[in-house]
Amino acid sequence: PEFPGLPVMASVENKMRGVRIEKLVLNISVGESGDRLTRAAKVLEQLTGQTPVFSKSRLTIRGFGIRRNDKIACHVTVRGAKAQELLERGLRVKEFELKSSCFSDSGCFGFGITEHIDLGMKYDPSTGIYGMDFYCQLARPVSAFPCASAATPASVLPTVSPRRTPRTGSFRPSPVSST
């Protein structure tokens, strides 16, 4: 898959060096539970065709009117061709240009848009307009099994002697039979 906004990072000959989209997370943070959050979930469902998951608040913040464990946001994780299509639509809104601060050290990136109708959705006055965050996680085909080379079967792992205490490394006296 080619993206006009992303640089080509690998040669075509070696498929294992190619970069692919592992997942794309779309997040709408409303900041309150209720009708606005339900409408935001409806927007994500129309956009992706998947049921969104609701995120809860960790803290009570009186200034924002948020209580602990209130549902305040919704998000969807998209993979495959649908993720590629949605990412391309999101990058088109940003004109395929992102700041360097949008990228992490691992090569993943995230950005936000202010209006969901810029993605090509029709405006519905009963729904309103919502901004959303895109976060894209990139991977190489090898990283599907990150520890495959270091994985060892359980039968090969060293066993701990029942007479050895794990903290000190000293031995307990073995039981002496009196025969």
Short mmCIF file of C-alpha atoms in Angstrom, two decimals:
data_model
loop_
_atom_site.label_atom_id
_atom_site.label_comp_id
_atom_site.label_asym_id
_atom_site.label_seq_id
_atom_site.Cartn_x
_atom_site.Cartn_y
_atom_site.Cartn_z
CA PRO A 1 0.00 0.00 0.00
CA GLU A 2 1.33 3.35 -1.07
CA PHE A 3 0.52 6.61 0.71
CA PRO A 4 1.25 9.90 -0.99
CA GLY A 5 2.05 11.55 2.35
CA LEU A 6 4.34 8.84 3.75
CA PRO A 7 7.92 8.37 2.55
CA VAL A 8 8.89 5.06 1.02
CA MET A 9 10.99 3.40 3.71
CA ALA A 10 11.91 0.05 2.18
CA SER A 11 12.91 -1.48 -1.09
CA VAL A 12 10.31 -3.45 -3.00
CA GLU A 13 12.51 -6.56 -3.19
CA ASN A 14 12.43 -7.33 0.55
CA LYS A 15 8.85 -7.71 1.81
CA MET A 16 9.97 -8.03 5.43
CA ARG A 17 11.36 -4.47 5.38
CA GLY A 18 8.05 -2.98 4.20
CA VAL A 19 5.96 -0.89 6.57
CA ARG A 20 2.26 -1.59 7.01
CA ILE A 21 -0.56 -0.18 9.09
CA GLU A 22 -1.05 -2.42 12.09
CA LYS A 23 -4.03 -0.50 13.45
CA LEU A 24 -5.73 2.86 13.36
CA VAL A 25 -7.50 4.18 16.46
CA LEU A 26 -10.18 6.86 16.08
CA ASN A 27 -11.08 8.67 19.29
CA ILE A 28 -13.77 11.25 20.04
CA SER A 29 -13.40 12.73 23.51
CA VAL A 30 -16.58 14.57 24.44
CA GLY A 31 -15.81 15.25 28.10
CA GLU A 32 -19.26 14.36 29.39
CA SER A 33 -21.62 11.42 29.36
CA GLY A 34 -25.13 11.54 27.99
CA ASP A 35 -26.62 12.55 24.68
CA ARG A 36 -23.49 14.17 23.19
CA LEU A 37 -21.46 11.01 23.82
CA THR A 38 -24.16 8.83 22.28
CA ARG A 39 -24.20 11.02 19.16
CA ALA A 40 -20.38 10.89 18.97
CA ALA A 41 -20.55 7.09 19.13
CA LYS A 42 -23.08 7.18 16.30
CA VAL A 43 -20.66 9.24 14.20
CA LEU A 44 -17.87 6.69 14.76
CA GLU A 45 -20.22 3.84 13.94
CA GLN A 46 -21.30 5.50 10.68
CA LEU A 47 -17.68 6.20 9.76
CA THR A 48 -16.24 2.74 10.48
CA GLY A 49 -19.14 0.31 10.56
CA GLN A 50 -17.99 -0.94 13.99
CA THR A 51 -19.46 -0.50 17.44
CA PRO A 52 -17.39 1.99 19.47
CA VAL A 53 -16.04 1.34 22.96
CA PHE A 54 -16.64 3.91 25.70
CA SER A 55 -13.78 5.23 27.85
CA LYS A 56 -14.30 6.21 31.48
CA SER A 57 -12.85 9.05 33.51
CA ARG A 58 -10.10 8.12 35.95
CA LEU A 59 -10.45 11.15 38.22
CA THR A 60 -13.09 13.55 39.46
CA ILE A 61 -12.49 17.06 38.12
CA ARG A 62 -14.99 19.54 39.54
CA GLY A 63 -14.01 22.34 37.18
CA PHE A 64 -15.03 20.23 34.19
CA GLY A 65 -18.01 18.61 35.90
CA ILE A 66 -16.53 15.13 35.48
CA ARG A 67 -16.87 12.43 38.08
CA ARG A 68 -14.78 9.29 38.41
CA ASN A 69 -15.94 6.38 36.19
CA ASP A 70 -18.15 8.62 34.03
CA LYS A 71 -18.12 7.73 30.36
CA ILE A 72 -16.43 10.68 28.64
CA ALA A 73 -15.11 9.40 25.30
CA CYS A 74 -15.51 6.69 22.68
CA HIS A 75 -13.01 5.05 20.38
CA VAL A 76 -12.78 2.45 17.62
CA THR A 77 -9.81 0.35 16.48
CA VAL A 78 -9.76 -0.33 12.75
CA ARG A 79 -7.42 -2.69 10.89
CA GLY A 80 -6.76 -3.71 7.30
CA ALA A 81 -8.07 -2.00 4.17
CA LYS A 82 -10.64 0.03 6.12
CA ALA A 83 -7.85 1.52 8.25
CA GLN A 84 -5.91 2.44 5.13
CA GLU A 85 -8.95 4.14 3.59
CA LEU A 86 -9.80 6.10 6.75
CA LEU A 87 -6.19 7.17 7.26
CA GLU A 88 -6.03 8.43 3.70
CA ARG A 89 -9.23 10.45 4.20
CA GLY A 90 -7.85 11.89 7.47
CA LEU A 91 -4.52 12.79 5.90
CA ARG A 92 -6.35 14.44 2.99
CA VAL A 93 -8.00 16.76 5.52
CA LYS A 94 -4.52 17.65 6.84
CA GLU A 95 -3.31 18.01 3.22
CA PHE A 96 -0.86 15.14 3.75
CA GLU A 97 1.35 17.31 5.98
CA LEU A 98 2.01 16.62 9.65
CA LYS A 99 4.34 18.31 12.11
CA SER A 100 7.33 16.37 13.38
CA SER A 101 5.81 16.49 16.87
CA CYS A 102 3.00 14.21 15.62
CA PHE A 103 5.46 11.30 15.29
CA SER A 104 6.72 9.10 18.11
CA ASP A 105 10.17 7.53 18.38
CA SER A 106 8.78 4.19 17.23
CA GLY A 107 7.49 5.66 13.97
CA CYS A 108 3.82 5.73 14.92
CA PHE A 109 1.94 8.97 14.52
CA GLY A 110 -1.22 10.74 15.56
CA PHE A 111 -3.13 13.84 14.58
CA GLY A 112 -6.50 15.44 15.10
CA ILE A 113 -9.17 16.99 12.93
CA THR A 114 -11.67 19.58 14.10
CA GLU A 115 -14.74 18.55 12.07
CA HIS A 116 -15.79 15.03 11.17
CA ILE A 117 -17.71 16.28 8.14
CA ASP A 118 -14.36 17.02 6.45
CA LEU A 119 -13.97 13.24 6.04
CA GLY A 120 -16.79 13.22 3.50
CA MET A 121 -19.67 12.55 5.87
CA LYS A 122 -22.91 14.42 5.42
CA TYR A 123 -23.80 17.06 8.00
CA ASP A 124 -26.74 16.14 10.20
CA PRO A 125 -28.08 19.00 12.39
CA SER A 126 -29.41 16.55 15.00
CA THR A 127 -25.93 15.00 15.40
CA GLY A 128 -23.76 18.11 15.33
CA ILE A 129 -20.07 18.39 14.51
CA TYR A 130 -17.36 16.46 16.36
CA GLY A 131 -13.60 16.58 16.20
CA MET A 132 -11.62 13.39 16.44
CA ASP A 133 -8.13 12.07 16.98
CA PHE A 134 -6.40 9.60 14.67
CA TYR A 135 -3.57 7.44 15.98
CA CYS A 136 -1.83 5.11 13.56
CA GLN A 137 0.45 2.30 14.67
CA LEU A 138 2.85 1.14 11.97
CA ALA A 139 4.67 -2.20 11.94
CA ARG A 140 6.82 -4.44 9.85
CA PRO A 141 5.63 -7.97 9.08
CA VAL A 142 8.18 -9.37 11.56
CA SER A 143 6.78 -7.50 14.54
CA ALA A 144 3.58 -9.55 14.50
CA PHE A 145 5.61 -11.97 16.64
CA PRO A 146 7.87 -9.65 18.64
CA CYS A 147 9.47 -12.33 20.79
CA ALA A 148 9.50 -15.22 18.30
CA SER A 149 13.28 -15.48 18.18
CA ALA A 150 13.67 -15.22 21.96
CA ALA A 151 10.79 -17.56 22.78
CA THR A 152 11.79 -20.84 24.36
CA PRO A 153 9.52 -23.72 25.23
CA ALA A 154 8.57 -24.10 28.88
CA SER A 155 10.34 -27.46 29.06
CA VAL A 156 13.69 -25.78 28.33
CA LEU A 157 13.37 -23.08 31.01
CA PRO A 158 15.42 -23.69 34.16
CA THR A 159 13.53 -25.16 37.05
CA VAL A 160 13.73 -23.82 40.58
CA SER A 161 14.69 -26.34 43.21
CA PRO A 162 12.07 -26.67 45.96
CA ARG A 163 14.88 -26.61 48.52
CA ARG A 164 16.22 -23.25 47.34
CA THR A 165 14.49 -20.14 48.64
CA PRO A 166 14.07 -17.58 45.87
CA ARG A 167 14.99 -14.47 47.90
CA THR A 168 18.23 -15.42 49.55
CA GLY A 169 19.51 -18.22 47.37
CA SER A 170 20.43 -20.29 50.42
CA PHE A 171 19.57 -23.93 50.86
CA ARG A 172 17.08 -25.32 53.31
CA PRO A 173 18.25 -28.43 55.08
CA SER A 174 16.99 -31.55 53.42
CA PRO A 175 14.81 -33.82 55.53
CA VAL A 176 16.90 -36.52 57.18
CA SER A 177 15.44 -39.97 57.21
CA SER A 178 16.03 -41.91 60.41
CA THR A 179 16.38 -45.42 59.04
#
